[in-house]
Short mmCIF file of C-alpha atoms and ligand atoms in Angstrom, two decimals:
data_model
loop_
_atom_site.label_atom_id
_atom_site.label_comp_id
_atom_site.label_asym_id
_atom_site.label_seq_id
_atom_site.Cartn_x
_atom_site.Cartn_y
_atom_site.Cartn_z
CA UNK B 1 -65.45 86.53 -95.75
CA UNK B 2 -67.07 83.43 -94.46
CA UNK B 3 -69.52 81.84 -96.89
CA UNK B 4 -72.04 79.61 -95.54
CA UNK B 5 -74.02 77.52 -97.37
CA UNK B 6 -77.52 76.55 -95.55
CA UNK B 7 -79.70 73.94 -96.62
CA UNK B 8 -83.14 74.55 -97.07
CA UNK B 9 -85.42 73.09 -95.08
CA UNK B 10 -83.14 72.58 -92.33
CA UNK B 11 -82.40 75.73 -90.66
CA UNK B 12 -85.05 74.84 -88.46
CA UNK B 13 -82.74 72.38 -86.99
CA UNK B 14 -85.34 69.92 -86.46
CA UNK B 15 -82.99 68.20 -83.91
CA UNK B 16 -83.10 70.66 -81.06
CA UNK B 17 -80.42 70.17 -78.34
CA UNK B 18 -80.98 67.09 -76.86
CA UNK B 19 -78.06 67.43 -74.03
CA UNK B 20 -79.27 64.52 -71.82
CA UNK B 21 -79.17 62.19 -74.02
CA UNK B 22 -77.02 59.14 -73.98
CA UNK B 23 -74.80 57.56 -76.29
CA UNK B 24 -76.30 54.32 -75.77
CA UNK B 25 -79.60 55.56 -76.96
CA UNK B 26 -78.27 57.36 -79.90
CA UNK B 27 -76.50 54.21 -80.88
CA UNK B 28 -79.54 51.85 -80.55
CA UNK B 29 -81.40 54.15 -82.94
CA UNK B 30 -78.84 54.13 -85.74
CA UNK B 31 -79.28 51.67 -88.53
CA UNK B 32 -76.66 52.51 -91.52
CA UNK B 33 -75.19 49.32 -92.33
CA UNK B 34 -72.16 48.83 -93.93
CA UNK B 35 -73.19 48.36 -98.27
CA UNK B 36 -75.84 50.51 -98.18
CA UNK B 37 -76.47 53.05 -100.89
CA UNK B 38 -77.12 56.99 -100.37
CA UNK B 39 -79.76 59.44 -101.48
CA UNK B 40 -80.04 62.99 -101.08
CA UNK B 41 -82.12 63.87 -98.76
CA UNK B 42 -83.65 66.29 -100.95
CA UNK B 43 -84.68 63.71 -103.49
CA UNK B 44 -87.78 62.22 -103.43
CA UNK B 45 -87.23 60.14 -106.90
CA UNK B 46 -85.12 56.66 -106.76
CA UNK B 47 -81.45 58.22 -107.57
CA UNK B 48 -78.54 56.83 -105.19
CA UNK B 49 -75.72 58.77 -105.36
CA UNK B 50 -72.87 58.74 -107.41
CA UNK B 51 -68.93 59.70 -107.62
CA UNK B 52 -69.77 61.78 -110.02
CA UNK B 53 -72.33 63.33 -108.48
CA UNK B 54 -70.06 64.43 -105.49
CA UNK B 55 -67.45 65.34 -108.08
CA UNK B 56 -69.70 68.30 -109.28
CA UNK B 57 -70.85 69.69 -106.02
CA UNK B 58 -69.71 72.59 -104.74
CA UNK B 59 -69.98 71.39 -100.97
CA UNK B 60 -70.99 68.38 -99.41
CA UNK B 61 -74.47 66.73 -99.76
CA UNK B 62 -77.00 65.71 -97.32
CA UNK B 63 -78.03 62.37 -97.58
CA UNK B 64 -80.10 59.21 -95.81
CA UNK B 65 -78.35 55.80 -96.06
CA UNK B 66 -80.74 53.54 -98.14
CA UNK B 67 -80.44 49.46 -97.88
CA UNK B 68 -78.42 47.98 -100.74
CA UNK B 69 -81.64 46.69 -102.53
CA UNK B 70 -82.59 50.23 -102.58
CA UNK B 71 -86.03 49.72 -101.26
CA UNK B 72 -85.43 51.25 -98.08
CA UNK B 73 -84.58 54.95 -97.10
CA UNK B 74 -83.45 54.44 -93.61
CA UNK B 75 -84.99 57.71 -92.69
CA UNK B 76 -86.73 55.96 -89.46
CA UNK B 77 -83.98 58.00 -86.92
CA UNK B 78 -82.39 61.97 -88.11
CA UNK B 79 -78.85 59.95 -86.51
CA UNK B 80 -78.68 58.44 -89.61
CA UNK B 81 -78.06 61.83 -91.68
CA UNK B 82 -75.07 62.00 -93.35
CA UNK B 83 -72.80 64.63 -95.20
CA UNK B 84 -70.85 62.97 -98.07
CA UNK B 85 -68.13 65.09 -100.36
CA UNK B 86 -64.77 64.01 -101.70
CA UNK B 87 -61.90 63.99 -99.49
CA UNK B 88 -58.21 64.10 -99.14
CA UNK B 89 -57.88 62.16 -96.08
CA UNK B 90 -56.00 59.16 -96.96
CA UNK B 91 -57.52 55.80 -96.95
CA UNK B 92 -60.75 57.27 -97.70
CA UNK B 93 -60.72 56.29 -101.05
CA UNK B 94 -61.97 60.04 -102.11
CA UNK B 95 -65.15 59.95 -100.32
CA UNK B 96 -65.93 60.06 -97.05
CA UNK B 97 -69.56 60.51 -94.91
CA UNK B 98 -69.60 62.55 -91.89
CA UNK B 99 -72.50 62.14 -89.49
CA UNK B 100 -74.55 65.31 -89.46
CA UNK B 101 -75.27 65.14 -85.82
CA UNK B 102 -73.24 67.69 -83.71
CA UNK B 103 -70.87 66.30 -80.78
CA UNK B 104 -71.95 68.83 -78.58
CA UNK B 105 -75.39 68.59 -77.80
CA UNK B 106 -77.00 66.87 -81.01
CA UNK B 107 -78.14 69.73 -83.26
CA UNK B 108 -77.98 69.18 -87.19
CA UNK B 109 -75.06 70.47 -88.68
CA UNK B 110 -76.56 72.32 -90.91
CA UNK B 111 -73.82 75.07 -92.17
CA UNK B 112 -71.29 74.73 -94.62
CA UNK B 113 -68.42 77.37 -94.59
CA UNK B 114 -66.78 76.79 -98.38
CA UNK B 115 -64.07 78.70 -98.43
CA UNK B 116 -62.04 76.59 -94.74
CA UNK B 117 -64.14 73.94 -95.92
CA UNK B 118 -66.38 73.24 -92.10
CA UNK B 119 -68.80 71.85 -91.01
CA UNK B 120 -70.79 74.19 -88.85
CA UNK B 121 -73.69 73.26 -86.17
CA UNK B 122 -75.83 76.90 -85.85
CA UNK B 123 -76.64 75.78 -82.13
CA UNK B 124 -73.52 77.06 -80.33
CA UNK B 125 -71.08 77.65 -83.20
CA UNK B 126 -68.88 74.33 -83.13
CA UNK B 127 -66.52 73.66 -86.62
CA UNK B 128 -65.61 71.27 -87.82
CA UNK B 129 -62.47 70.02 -90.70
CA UNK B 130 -63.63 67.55 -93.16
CA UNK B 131 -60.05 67.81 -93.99
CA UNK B 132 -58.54 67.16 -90.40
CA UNK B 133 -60.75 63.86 -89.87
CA UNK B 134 -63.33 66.01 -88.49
CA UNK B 135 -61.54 67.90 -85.83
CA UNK B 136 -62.79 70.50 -83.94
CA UNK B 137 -61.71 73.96 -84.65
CA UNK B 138 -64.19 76.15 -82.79
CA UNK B 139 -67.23 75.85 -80.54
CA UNK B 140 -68.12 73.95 -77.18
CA UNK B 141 -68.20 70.10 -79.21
CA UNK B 142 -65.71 67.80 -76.69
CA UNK B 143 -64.81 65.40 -79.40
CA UNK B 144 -64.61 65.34 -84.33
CA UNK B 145 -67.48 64.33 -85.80
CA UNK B 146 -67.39 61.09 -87.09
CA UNK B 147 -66.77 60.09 -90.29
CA UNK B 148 -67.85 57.06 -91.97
CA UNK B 149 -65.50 55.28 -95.44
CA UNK B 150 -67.77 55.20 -98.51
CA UNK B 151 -66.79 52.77 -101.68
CA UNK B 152 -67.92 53.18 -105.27
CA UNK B 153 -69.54 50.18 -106.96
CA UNK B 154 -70.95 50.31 -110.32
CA UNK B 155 -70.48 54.51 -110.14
CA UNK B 156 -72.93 54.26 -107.14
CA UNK B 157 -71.19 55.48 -103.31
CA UNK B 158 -71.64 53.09 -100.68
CA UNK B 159 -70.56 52.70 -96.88
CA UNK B 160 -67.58 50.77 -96.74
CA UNK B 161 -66.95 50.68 -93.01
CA UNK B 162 -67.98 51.56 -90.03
CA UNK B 163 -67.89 55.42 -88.27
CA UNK B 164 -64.23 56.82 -86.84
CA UNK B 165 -65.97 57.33 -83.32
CA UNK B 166 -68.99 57.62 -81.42
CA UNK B 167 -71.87 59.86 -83.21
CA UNK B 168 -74.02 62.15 -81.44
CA UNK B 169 -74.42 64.86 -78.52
CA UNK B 170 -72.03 64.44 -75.61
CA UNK B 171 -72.78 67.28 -73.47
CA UNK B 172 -74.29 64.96 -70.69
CA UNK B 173 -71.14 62.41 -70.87
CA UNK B 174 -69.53 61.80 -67.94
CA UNK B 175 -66.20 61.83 -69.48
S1 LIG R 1 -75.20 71.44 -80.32
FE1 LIG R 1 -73.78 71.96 -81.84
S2 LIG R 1 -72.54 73.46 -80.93
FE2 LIG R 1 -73.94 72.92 -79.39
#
């Protein structure tokens, strides 16, 4: 039986499909940087997350990338949402951040099926692997969501790189 997980709040899928537009846009509006911290997005108190943390969730957790002096949530764009659990995928060094933004036409992916362990976007049903790199196993999305590498320093997760391939909705792409 599939179990899906949805995450409060979000069902609305603030992001509605935003099919026209471009890559170049998207990217402008992005600002994780490589050493920044992460917060749930749920959290409004000043807790970055940790290994540990991930290590006792059940899923994956939604977070915003915050600047490595911690001052800054870098809420200013919903791009920069991330998903971050443990994973096998080597060279991740167990944790890994997957942009929340769907490859098909830029919904939030929002849905969490625990059991194949996808990402789902409630749009137009794509899946996605957060075991296969992202890959995408059902639904209209042309291209894996994009993962970014996260590091641990002092317990706390940080990026450590920069993402697999190019975030956001594609449905307009010429390609
Ligand atoms: S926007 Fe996600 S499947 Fe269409």
């Amino acid at each position: 039986m599939l179990m899906r997980r949805r995450t409060a709040g979000l069902l609305a899928c603030s992001l509605s499909c935003r099919a026209r537009t471009s890559f170049a846009a998207i990217a402008a509006n992005v600002t994780i940087k490589e050493g920044d911290l992460l917060k749930r997005i749920d959290d409004s108190g000043k807790t970055f997350l940790t290994s540990d943390d991930v290590l006792h969730e059940h899923g994956p957790v939604l977070c915003w990338p915050v600047s490595p002096d911690g001052k800054h949530v870098r809420k200013e764009t919903s791009y920069n949402r991330l998903w971050v659990m443990k994973s096998g995928i080597y060279g991740m060094n167990g944790f890994i951040a997957y942009s929340a933004i769907c490859q098909h036409a830029a919904c939030l992916v929002s849905d969490w099926d625990s059991r194949q362990r996808h990402l789902i976007c409630p749009c137009h049903g794509s899946a996605y692997s957060v075991d296969q790199g992202g890959r995408v196993v059902a639904g209209p999305a042309p291209y894996s969501l994009p993962y970014l590498p996260l590091g641990v320093r002092q317990n706390a997760l940080i990026i450590a790189g920069v993402f697999s391939g190019q975030i956001g909705g594609h449905a307009s792409r010429a390609d």
